XYZ file of C-alpha atoms in Angstrom:
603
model
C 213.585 95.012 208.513
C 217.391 95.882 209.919
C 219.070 93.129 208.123
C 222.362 94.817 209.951
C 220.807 94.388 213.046
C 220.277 90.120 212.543
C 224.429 90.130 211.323
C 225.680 92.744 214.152
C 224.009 89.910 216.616
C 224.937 86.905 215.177
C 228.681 87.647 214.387
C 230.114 86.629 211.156
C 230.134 82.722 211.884
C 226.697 82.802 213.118
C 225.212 84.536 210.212
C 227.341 82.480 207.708
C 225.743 79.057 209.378
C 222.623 80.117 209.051
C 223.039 81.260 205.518
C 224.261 77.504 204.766
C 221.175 76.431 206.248
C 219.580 78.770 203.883
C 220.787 77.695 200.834
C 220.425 74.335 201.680
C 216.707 75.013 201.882
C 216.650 74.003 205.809
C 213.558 76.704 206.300
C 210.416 75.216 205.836
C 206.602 76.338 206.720
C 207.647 80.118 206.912
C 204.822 82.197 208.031
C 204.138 86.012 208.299
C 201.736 87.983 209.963
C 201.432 91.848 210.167
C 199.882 92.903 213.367
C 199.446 96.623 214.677
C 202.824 97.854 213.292
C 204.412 94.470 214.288
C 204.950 91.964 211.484
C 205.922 88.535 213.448
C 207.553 85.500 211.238
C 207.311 81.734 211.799
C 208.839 78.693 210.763
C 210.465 75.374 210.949
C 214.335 74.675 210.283
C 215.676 71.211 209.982
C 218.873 71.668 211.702
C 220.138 68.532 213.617
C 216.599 68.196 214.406
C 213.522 70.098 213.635
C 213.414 73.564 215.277
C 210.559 76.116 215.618
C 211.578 79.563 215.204
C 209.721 83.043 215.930
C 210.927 86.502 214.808
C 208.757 89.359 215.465
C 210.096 92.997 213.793
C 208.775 96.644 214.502
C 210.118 99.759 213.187
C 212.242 97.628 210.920
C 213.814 96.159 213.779
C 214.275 93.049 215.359
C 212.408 93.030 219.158
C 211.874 89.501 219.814
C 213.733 86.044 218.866
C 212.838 82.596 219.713
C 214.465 79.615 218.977
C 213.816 75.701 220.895
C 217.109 74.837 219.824
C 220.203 74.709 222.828
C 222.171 77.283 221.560
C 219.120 79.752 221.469
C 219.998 79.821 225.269
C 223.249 80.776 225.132
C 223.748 83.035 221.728
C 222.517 86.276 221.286
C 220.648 84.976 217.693
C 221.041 81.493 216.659
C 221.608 80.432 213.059
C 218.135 79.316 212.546
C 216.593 82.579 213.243
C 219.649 83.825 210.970
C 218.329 81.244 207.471
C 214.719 82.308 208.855
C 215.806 86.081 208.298
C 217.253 85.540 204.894
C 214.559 83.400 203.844
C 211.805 86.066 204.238
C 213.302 88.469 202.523
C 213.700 86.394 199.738
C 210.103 85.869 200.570
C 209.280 89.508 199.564
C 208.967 91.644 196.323
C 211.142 93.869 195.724
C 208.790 96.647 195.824
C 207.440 95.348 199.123
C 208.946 96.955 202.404
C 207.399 96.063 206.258
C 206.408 98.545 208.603
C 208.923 101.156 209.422
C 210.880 99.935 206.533
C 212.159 102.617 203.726
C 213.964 102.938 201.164
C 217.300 103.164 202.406
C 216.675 99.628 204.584
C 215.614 98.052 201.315
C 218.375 99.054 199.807
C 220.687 98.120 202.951
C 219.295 94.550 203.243
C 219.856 94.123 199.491
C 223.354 94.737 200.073
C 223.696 92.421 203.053
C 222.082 89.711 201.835
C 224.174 90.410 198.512
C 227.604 89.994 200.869
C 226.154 87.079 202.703
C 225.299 85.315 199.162
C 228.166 86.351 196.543
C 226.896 83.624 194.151
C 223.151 82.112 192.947
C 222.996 79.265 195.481
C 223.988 75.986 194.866
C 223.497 72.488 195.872
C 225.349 72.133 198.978
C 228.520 69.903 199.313
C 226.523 67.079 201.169
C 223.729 67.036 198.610
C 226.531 66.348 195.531
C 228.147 63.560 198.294
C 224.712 61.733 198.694
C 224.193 62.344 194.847
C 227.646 60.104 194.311
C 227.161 57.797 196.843
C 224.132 56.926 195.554
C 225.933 56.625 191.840
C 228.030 53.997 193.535
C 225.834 51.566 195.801
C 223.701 51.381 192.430
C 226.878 50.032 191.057
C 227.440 47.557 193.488
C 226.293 44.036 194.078
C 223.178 42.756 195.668
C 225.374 40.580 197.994
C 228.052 42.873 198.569
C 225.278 45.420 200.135
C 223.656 43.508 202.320
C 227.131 42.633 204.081
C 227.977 46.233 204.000
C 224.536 47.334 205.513
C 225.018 44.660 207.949
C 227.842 45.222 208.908
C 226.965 49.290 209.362
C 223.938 48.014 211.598
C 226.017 45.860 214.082
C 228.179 48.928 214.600
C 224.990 51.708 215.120
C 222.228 50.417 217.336
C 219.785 53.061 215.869
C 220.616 51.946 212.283
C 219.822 48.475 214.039
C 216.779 49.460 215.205
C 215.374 50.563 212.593
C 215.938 47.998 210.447
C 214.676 45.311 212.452
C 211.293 46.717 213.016
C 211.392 47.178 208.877
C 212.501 43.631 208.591
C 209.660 42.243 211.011
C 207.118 44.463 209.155
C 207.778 43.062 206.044
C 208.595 39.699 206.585
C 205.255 38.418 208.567
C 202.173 41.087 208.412
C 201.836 42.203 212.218
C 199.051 40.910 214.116
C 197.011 44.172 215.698
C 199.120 42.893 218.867
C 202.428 43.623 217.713
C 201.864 46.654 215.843
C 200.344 47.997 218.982
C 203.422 46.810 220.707
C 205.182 48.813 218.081
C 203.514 51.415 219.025
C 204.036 51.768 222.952
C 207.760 50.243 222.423
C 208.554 53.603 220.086
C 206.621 55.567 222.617
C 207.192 54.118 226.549
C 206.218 56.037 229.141
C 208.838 57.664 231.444
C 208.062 59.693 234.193
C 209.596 62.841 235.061
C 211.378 63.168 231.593
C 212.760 67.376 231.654
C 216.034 67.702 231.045
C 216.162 68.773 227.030
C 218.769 66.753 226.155
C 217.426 63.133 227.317
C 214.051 64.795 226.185
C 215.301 65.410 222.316
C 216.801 62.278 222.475
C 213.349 60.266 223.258
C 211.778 62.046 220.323
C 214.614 61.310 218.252
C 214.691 57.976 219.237
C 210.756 57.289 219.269
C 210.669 58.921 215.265
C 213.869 56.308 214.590
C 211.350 53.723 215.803
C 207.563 55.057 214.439
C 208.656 55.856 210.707
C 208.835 52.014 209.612
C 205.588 51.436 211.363
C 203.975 54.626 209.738
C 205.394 53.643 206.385
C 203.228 50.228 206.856
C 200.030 51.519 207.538
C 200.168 53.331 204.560
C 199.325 50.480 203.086
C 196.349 49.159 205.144
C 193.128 49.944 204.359
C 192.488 53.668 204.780
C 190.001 53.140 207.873
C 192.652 50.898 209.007
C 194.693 53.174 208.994
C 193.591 55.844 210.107
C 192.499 54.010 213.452
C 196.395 53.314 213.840
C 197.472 56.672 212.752
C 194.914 57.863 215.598
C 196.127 55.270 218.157
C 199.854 56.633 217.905
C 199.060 60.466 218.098
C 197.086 59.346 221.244
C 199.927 57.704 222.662
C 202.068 60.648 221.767
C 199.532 62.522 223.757
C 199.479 60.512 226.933
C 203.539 60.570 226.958
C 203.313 63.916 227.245
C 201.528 63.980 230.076
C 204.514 62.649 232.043
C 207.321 64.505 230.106
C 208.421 67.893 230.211
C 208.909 68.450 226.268
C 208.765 72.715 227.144
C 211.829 72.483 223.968
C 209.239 71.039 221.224
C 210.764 68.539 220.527
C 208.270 66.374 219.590
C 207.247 68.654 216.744
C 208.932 66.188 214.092
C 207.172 63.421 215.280
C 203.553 65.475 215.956
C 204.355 66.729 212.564
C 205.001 63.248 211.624
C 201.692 61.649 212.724
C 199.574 64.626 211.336
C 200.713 64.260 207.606
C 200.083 60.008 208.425
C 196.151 61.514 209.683
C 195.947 64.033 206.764
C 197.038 60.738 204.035
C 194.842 58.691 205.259
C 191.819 60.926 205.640
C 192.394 61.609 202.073
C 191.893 58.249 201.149
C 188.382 57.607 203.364
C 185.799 56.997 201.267
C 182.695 57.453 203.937
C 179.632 59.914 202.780
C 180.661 63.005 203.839
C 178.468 63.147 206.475
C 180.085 60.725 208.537
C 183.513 61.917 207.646
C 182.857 65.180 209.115
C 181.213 63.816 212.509
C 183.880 61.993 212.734
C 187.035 64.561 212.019
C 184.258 67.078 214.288
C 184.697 64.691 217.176
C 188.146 64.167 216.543
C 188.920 68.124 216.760
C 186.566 68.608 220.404
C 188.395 65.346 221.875
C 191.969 65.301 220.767
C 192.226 69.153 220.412
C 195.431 69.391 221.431
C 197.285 67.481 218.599
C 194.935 66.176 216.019
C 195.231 68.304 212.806
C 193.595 71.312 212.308
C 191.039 71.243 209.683
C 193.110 73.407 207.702
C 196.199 70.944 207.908
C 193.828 67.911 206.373
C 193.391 67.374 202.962
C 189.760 68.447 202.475
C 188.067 69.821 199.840
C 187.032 73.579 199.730
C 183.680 72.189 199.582
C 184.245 69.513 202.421
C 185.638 72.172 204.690
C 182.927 74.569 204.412
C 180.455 71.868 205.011
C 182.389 70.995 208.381
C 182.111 74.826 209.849
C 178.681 74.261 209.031
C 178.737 71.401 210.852
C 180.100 73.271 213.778
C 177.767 76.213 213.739
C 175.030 74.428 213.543
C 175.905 72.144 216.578
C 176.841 75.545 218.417
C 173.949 77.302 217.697
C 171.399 74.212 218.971
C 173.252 74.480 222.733
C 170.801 76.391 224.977
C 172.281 78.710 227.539
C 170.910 80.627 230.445
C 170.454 84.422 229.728
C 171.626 84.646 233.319
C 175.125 84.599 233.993
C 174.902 83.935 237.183
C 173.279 80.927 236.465
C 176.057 79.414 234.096
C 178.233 76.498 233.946
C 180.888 75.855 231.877
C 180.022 73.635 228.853
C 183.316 72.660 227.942
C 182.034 71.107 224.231
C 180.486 74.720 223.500
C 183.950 75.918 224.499
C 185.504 73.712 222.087
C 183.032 74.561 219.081
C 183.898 78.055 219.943
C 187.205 77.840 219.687
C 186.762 76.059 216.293
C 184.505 78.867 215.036
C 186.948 81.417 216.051
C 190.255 80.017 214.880
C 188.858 79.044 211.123
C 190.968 80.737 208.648
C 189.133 81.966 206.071
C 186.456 83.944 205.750
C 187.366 85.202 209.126
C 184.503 86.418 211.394
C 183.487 90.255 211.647
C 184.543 91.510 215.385
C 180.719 92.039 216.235
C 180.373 87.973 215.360
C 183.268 87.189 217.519
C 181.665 88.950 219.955
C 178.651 87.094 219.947
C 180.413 83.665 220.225
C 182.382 85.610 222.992
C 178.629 85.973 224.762
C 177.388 82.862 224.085
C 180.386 80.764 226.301
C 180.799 83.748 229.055
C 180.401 82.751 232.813
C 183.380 83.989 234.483
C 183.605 87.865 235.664
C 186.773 87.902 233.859
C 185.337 87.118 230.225
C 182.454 89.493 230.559
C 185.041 91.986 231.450
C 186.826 90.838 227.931
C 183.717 91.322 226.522
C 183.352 94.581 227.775
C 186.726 95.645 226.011
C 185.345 93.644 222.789
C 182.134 96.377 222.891
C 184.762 99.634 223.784
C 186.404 98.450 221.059
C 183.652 98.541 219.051
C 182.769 102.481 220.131
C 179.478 100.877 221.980
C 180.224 102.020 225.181
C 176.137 101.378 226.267
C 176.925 97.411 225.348
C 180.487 97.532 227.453
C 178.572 99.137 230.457
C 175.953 96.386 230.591
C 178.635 93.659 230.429
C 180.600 95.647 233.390
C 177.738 95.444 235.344
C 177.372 91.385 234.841
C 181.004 91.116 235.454
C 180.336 92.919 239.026
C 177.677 90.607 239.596
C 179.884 87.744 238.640
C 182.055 86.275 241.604
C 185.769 87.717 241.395
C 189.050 88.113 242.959
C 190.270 91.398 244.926
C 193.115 91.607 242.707
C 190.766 92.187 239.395
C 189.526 95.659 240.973
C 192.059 97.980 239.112
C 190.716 95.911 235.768
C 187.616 97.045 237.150
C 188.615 100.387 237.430
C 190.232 100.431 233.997
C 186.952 99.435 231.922
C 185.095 101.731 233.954
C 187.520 104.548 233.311
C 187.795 103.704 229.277
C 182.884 103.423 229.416
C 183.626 106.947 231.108
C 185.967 108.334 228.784
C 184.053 107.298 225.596
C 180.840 108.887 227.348
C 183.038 112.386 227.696
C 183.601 112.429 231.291
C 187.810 112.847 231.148
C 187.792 114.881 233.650
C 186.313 112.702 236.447
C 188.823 109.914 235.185
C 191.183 112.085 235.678
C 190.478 112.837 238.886
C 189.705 109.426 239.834
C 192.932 107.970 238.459
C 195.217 111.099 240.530
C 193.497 109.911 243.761
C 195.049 106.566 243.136
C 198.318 107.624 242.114
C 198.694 109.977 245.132
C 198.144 106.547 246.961
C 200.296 104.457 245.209
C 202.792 106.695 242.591
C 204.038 104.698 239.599
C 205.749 106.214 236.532
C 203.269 104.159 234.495
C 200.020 105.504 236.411
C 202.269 108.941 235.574
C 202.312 108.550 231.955
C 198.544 107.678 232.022
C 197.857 111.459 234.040
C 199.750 113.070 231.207
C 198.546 111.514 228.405
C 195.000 112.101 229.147
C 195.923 116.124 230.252
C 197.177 116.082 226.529
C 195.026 114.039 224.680
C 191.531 115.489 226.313
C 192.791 119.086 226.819
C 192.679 118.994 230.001
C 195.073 121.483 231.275
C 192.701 123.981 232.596
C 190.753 121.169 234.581
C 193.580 120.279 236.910
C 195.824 121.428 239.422
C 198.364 123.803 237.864
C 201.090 122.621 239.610
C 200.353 118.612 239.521
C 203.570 117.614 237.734
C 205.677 119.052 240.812
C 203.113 117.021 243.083
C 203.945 113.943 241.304
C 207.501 113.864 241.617
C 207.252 114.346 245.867
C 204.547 111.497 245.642
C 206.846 108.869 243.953
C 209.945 110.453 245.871
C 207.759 109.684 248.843
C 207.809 106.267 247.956
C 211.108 106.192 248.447
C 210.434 107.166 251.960
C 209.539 103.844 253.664
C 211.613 101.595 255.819
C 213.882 99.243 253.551
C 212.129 96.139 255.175
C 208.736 97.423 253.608
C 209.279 96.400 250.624
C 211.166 93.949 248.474
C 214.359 94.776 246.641
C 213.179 94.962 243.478
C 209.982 96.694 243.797
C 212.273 98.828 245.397
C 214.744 99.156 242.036
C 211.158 99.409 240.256
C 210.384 102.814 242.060
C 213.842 103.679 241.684
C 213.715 103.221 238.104
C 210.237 105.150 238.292
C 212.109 108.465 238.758
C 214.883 107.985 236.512
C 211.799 107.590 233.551
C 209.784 110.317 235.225
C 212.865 113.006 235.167
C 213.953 111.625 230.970
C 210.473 112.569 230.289
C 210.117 115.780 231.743
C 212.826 117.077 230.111
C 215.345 116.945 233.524
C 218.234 114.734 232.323
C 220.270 116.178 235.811
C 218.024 115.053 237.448
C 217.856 111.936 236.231
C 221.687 111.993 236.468
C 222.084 113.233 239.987
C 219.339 110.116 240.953
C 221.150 107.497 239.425
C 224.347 108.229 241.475
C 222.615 107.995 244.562
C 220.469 105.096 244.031
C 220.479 101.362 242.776
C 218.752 101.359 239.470
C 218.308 99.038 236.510
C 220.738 98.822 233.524
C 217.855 99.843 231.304
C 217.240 102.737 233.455
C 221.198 103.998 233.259
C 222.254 103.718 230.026
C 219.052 105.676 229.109
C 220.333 108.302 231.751
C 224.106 108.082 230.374
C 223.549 108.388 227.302
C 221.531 112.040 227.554
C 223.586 114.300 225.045
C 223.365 117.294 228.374
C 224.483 114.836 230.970
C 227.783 113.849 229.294
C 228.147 117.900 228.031
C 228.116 118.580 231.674
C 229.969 115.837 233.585
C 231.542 113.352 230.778
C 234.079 112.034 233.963
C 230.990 111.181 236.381
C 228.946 109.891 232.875
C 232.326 107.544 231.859
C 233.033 106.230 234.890
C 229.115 105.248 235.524
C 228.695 103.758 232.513
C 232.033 101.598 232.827
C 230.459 99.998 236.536
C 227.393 99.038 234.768
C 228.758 97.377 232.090
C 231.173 95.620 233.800
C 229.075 94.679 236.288
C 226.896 92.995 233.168
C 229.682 91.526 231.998
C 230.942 89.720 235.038
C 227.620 87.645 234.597
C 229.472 85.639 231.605
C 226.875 84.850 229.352
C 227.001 85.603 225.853
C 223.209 87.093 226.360
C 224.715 89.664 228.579
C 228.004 90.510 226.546
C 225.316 90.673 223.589
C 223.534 93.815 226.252
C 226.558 95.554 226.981
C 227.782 96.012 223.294
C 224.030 97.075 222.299
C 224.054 99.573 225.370
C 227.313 100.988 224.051
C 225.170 101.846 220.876
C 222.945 103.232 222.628
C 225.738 105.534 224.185
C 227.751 106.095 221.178
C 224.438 107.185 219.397
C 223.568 109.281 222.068
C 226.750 110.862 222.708
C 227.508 111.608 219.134
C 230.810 112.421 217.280
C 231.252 115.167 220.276
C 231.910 111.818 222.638
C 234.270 109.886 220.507
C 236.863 110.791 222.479
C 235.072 109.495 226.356
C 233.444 106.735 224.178
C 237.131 105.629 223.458
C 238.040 105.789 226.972
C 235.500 103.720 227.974
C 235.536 101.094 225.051
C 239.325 100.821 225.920
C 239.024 100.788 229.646
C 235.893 97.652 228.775
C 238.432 95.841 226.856
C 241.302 96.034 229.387
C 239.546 94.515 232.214
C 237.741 92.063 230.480
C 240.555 90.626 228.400
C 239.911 86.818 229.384
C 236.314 87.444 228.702
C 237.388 86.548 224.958
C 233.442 85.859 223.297
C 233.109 89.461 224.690
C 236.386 90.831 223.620
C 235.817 89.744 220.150
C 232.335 91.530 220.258
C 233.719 94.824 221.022
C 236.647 94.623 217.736
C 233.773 93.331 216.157
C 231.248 96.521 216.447
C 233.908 99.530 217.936
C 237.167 98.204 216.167
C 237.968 102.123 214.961
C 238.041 102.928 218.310
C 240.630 100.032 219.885
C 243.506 101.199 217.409
């Protein structure tokens, strides 16, 4: 993991936020998964309300970043994802390094995270204020704090709030009336609820409003309980059918009303049996946001019993062998899903595959089943669940998925060369640079040079400069910057970097699709003027948009040209970082960015 990448991004304020957040212990529930090269990290931050975060790293660098909080919009990396950063690494041993990490990344994060924290970390100043404040009210009179708390509640309605539902809980036990009145009160219904601010503010509000009513049943009965715990994550769930909440911001309160489900399911004292009907029926009904099993507070033994539970009831539901006679059992679906998702042990592929079978009825899953059986190198299996699939009703559109298992049965039963064949009839028909790289991977990976035309490559490049050929009107404009972009990554990969060049001053193309041109070590050797004044349009033209997302892409694509054009550029890359600076001056956020990562180069 770049560490230098997060900091470059984030900026020196950024990155010191979220290392306050960090040693303020702000990251909570921080997950990692490695996945095919890919090692993706999860968690929750309490910032000024609770925020989910996702970070996924290949190559030991960062390619994704997701944030719900506002400023995730608007900042290349928020702080969150900055304390989420830090807090995995601390995470690790140091003797532990992710894919595509080495040695000299280890030892550059060390010495990041070394300049970010110059000290062991330390309560933070807030902590030691709460610690004295608390010193003092302990000091203080009975009478004088209640006229002080008063006093602070007439002045903050949401102080006032909540103290009045605490003060009508404990002053008269609610009637089941008014603690369902609680209930929808904390929670009302409001239609057409999206915009995130009035959205975070409901959730804020209804949590304000829940937490004195959770806090009492905690001490009902457990059954008791657990009924109301139940009622209010089912309220939850029918609000949400009538607000937008795309931000998560309800995760405090879901989280909220789990841990309330998880307590009290702890303290049940039913036979087990009817404990796990009842947590079974709870999981197929209120899927959605009742706790995983995982999330309760079960027993080893109590959790294996309810899989058992849910195999058995899976295994007793009769299918047709048929596909064509099938229906959709939604409550097989369900167990399924329950089956498949358990944590540990976690099923063998070949008994995924087989709960795969068992809920198939669409073309499309028998297709996925195919894939399930080519993955598995049984290519006999995959052809029998093609041929259901065909016999299955399906859309037009899934033909070239067709195509594509059909192509992968045939090249696991050694027939490349008819693939081959099969897939240059449809490229001739419709040319694509991805259809392209398909062609030349399988020449190379099958051997295949002898078994097609000699001259193919040249073909290809008239067949997707033919698609260039039709009337403007025929297609839209950016299918048409698609194609154009086609030949830009066709000529980079065949080794023709003027031509590439040559294409991109003559047609519209995406940013991607120029910088990768520009920054060819032979194009700016041959025509650094032409390469210059290119690459100043584009980026100006990105930063005109005035967004801190898009200043964040032009000072990464000037990486990417600086790297490319190496120390024999510095003196064009000057020109241009200068020539950036002087006509963007008011842009100051993007300004700063460029003394921030090419400072050497504005003296």
């Amino acid at each position: 993991m770049n560490l230098h990448q997060i900091r470059q991004l984030a900026g020196d304020s950024v990155f010191k936020k979220g290392t306050d957040l960090l040693e303020q212990d702000r990251v909570q529930a921080l997950h990692s998964e490695n996945s095919h090269d890919r090692i993706t990290v999860t968690s929750d931050v309490q910032g000024t309300r609770r925020y989910q975060v996702t970070l996924t790293f290949a190559d030991g660098s960062l390619l994704h970043h997701r944030c719900t909080c506002p400023a995730a919009d608007y900042q290349p990396i928020c702080k969150h994802q900055v304390a989420t950063c830090l807090e995995y690494l601390d995470s690790l041993q140091d003797d532990v390094s992710g894919p595509g990490d080495n040695q000299n990344n280890a030892a550059d994060n060390t010495s990041a995270k070394n300049s970010a924290n110059t000290a062991p970390r330390k309560p933070a100043k807030k902590d030691t204020e709460l610690e004295q404040i608390q010193q003092w009210l302990q000091q203080q009179p009975s009478a004088a704090l209640i006229e002080r708390l008063s006093r602070l509640a007439s002045q903050h309605p949401e102080l006032r709030s909540e103290l009045a539902i605490q003060a009508a809980l404990a002053l008269s036990p609610p009637t089941p009336a008014a603690l369902n009145k609680h209930i929808t009160k904390a929670l009302p219904k409001r239609t057409g609820l999206w915009e995130y601010r009035k959205v975070a503010q409901y959730f804020d509000r209804a949590l304000l409003q829940l937490q004195p009513v959770i806090d009492h049943i905690a001490n009902l009965p457990a059954e008791t309980a657990l009924n109301w715990s139940a009622k209010a994550l089912q309220r939850l769930g029918s609000v949400l059918e009538q607000i937008d909440d795309s931000g998560g911001f309800r995760e405090a309160l879901e989280y909220t009303l789990g841990k309330a489900i998880s307590r009290d399911v702890a303290r049940l004292d039913w036979p087990q049996e009817c404990k796990l009907t009842w947590l079974l029926n709870q999981q197929l009904d209120n899927s959605d946001l009742f706790p995983s099993v995982a999330e309760l507070e079960l027993s080893d033994g109590e959790k294996q019993a309810f899989y058992q539970q849910v195999r058995a009831e899976f295994d007793r539901i009769d299918v047709a062998s048929d596909y064509r006679q099938r229906t959709r059992h939604q409550r097989l679906h369900n167990l399924a899903g329950l089956l498949t998702s358990r944590p540990a042990p976690t099923l063998s592929p070949r008994e995924r595959l087989a709960i795969d079978e068992k809920t198939a009825t669409t073309a499309w899953e028998c297709l996925r089943l195919a894939e399930g059986c080519l993955n598995l190198d049984d290519e006999l299996s995959a052809e029998d669940f093609l041929l259901r699939a065909r016999s299955l009703p399906h859309d037009e559109h899934n033909r070239n998925h067709f195509d594509d298992v059909q192509q992968r049965i045939d090249l696991a039963s050694g027939k490349a060369v008819s693939v081959w064949q099969q897939r240059w009839q449809n490229f001739q028909q419709s040319p694509g640079y991805k259809d392209w790289k398909i062609l030349n991977a399988l020449v190379e990976d099958y051997s295949l040079q002898a078994s097609v035309p000699a001259d193919w490559q040249a073909q290809a490049d008239a067949c997707l400069r033919q698609a260039l050929t039709q009337p403007a009107n025929s297609k839209p404009s950016w299918r048409m910057r698609a194609v154009t972009d086609d030949m830009v990554n066709f000529y980079l990969a065949t080794s023709q970097p003027e031509q590439a060049l040559a294409w991109v001053k003559q047609q519209p193309v995406s940013m991607t699709a120029m910088i990768n041109t520009l920054k060819q070590p032979a194009n700016y050797q041959q025509a650094s003027d032409t390469v210059i004044a290119l690459a100043a349009s584009a980026l100006n033209d990105r930063v005109a948009i005035t967004h801190n997302q898009a200043y964040a892409e032009a000072v990464e694509a000037l990486q990417q040209l600086q790297q490319g054009w190496g120390s024999d550029g510095d003196d064009g890359f000057r020109q241009l970082v200068r020539e950036l600076e002087a006509t963007n001056r008011r842009k100051t956020n993007f300004v700063a960015g460029l003394k921030r990562h090419f400072s050497d180069y504005l003296k």
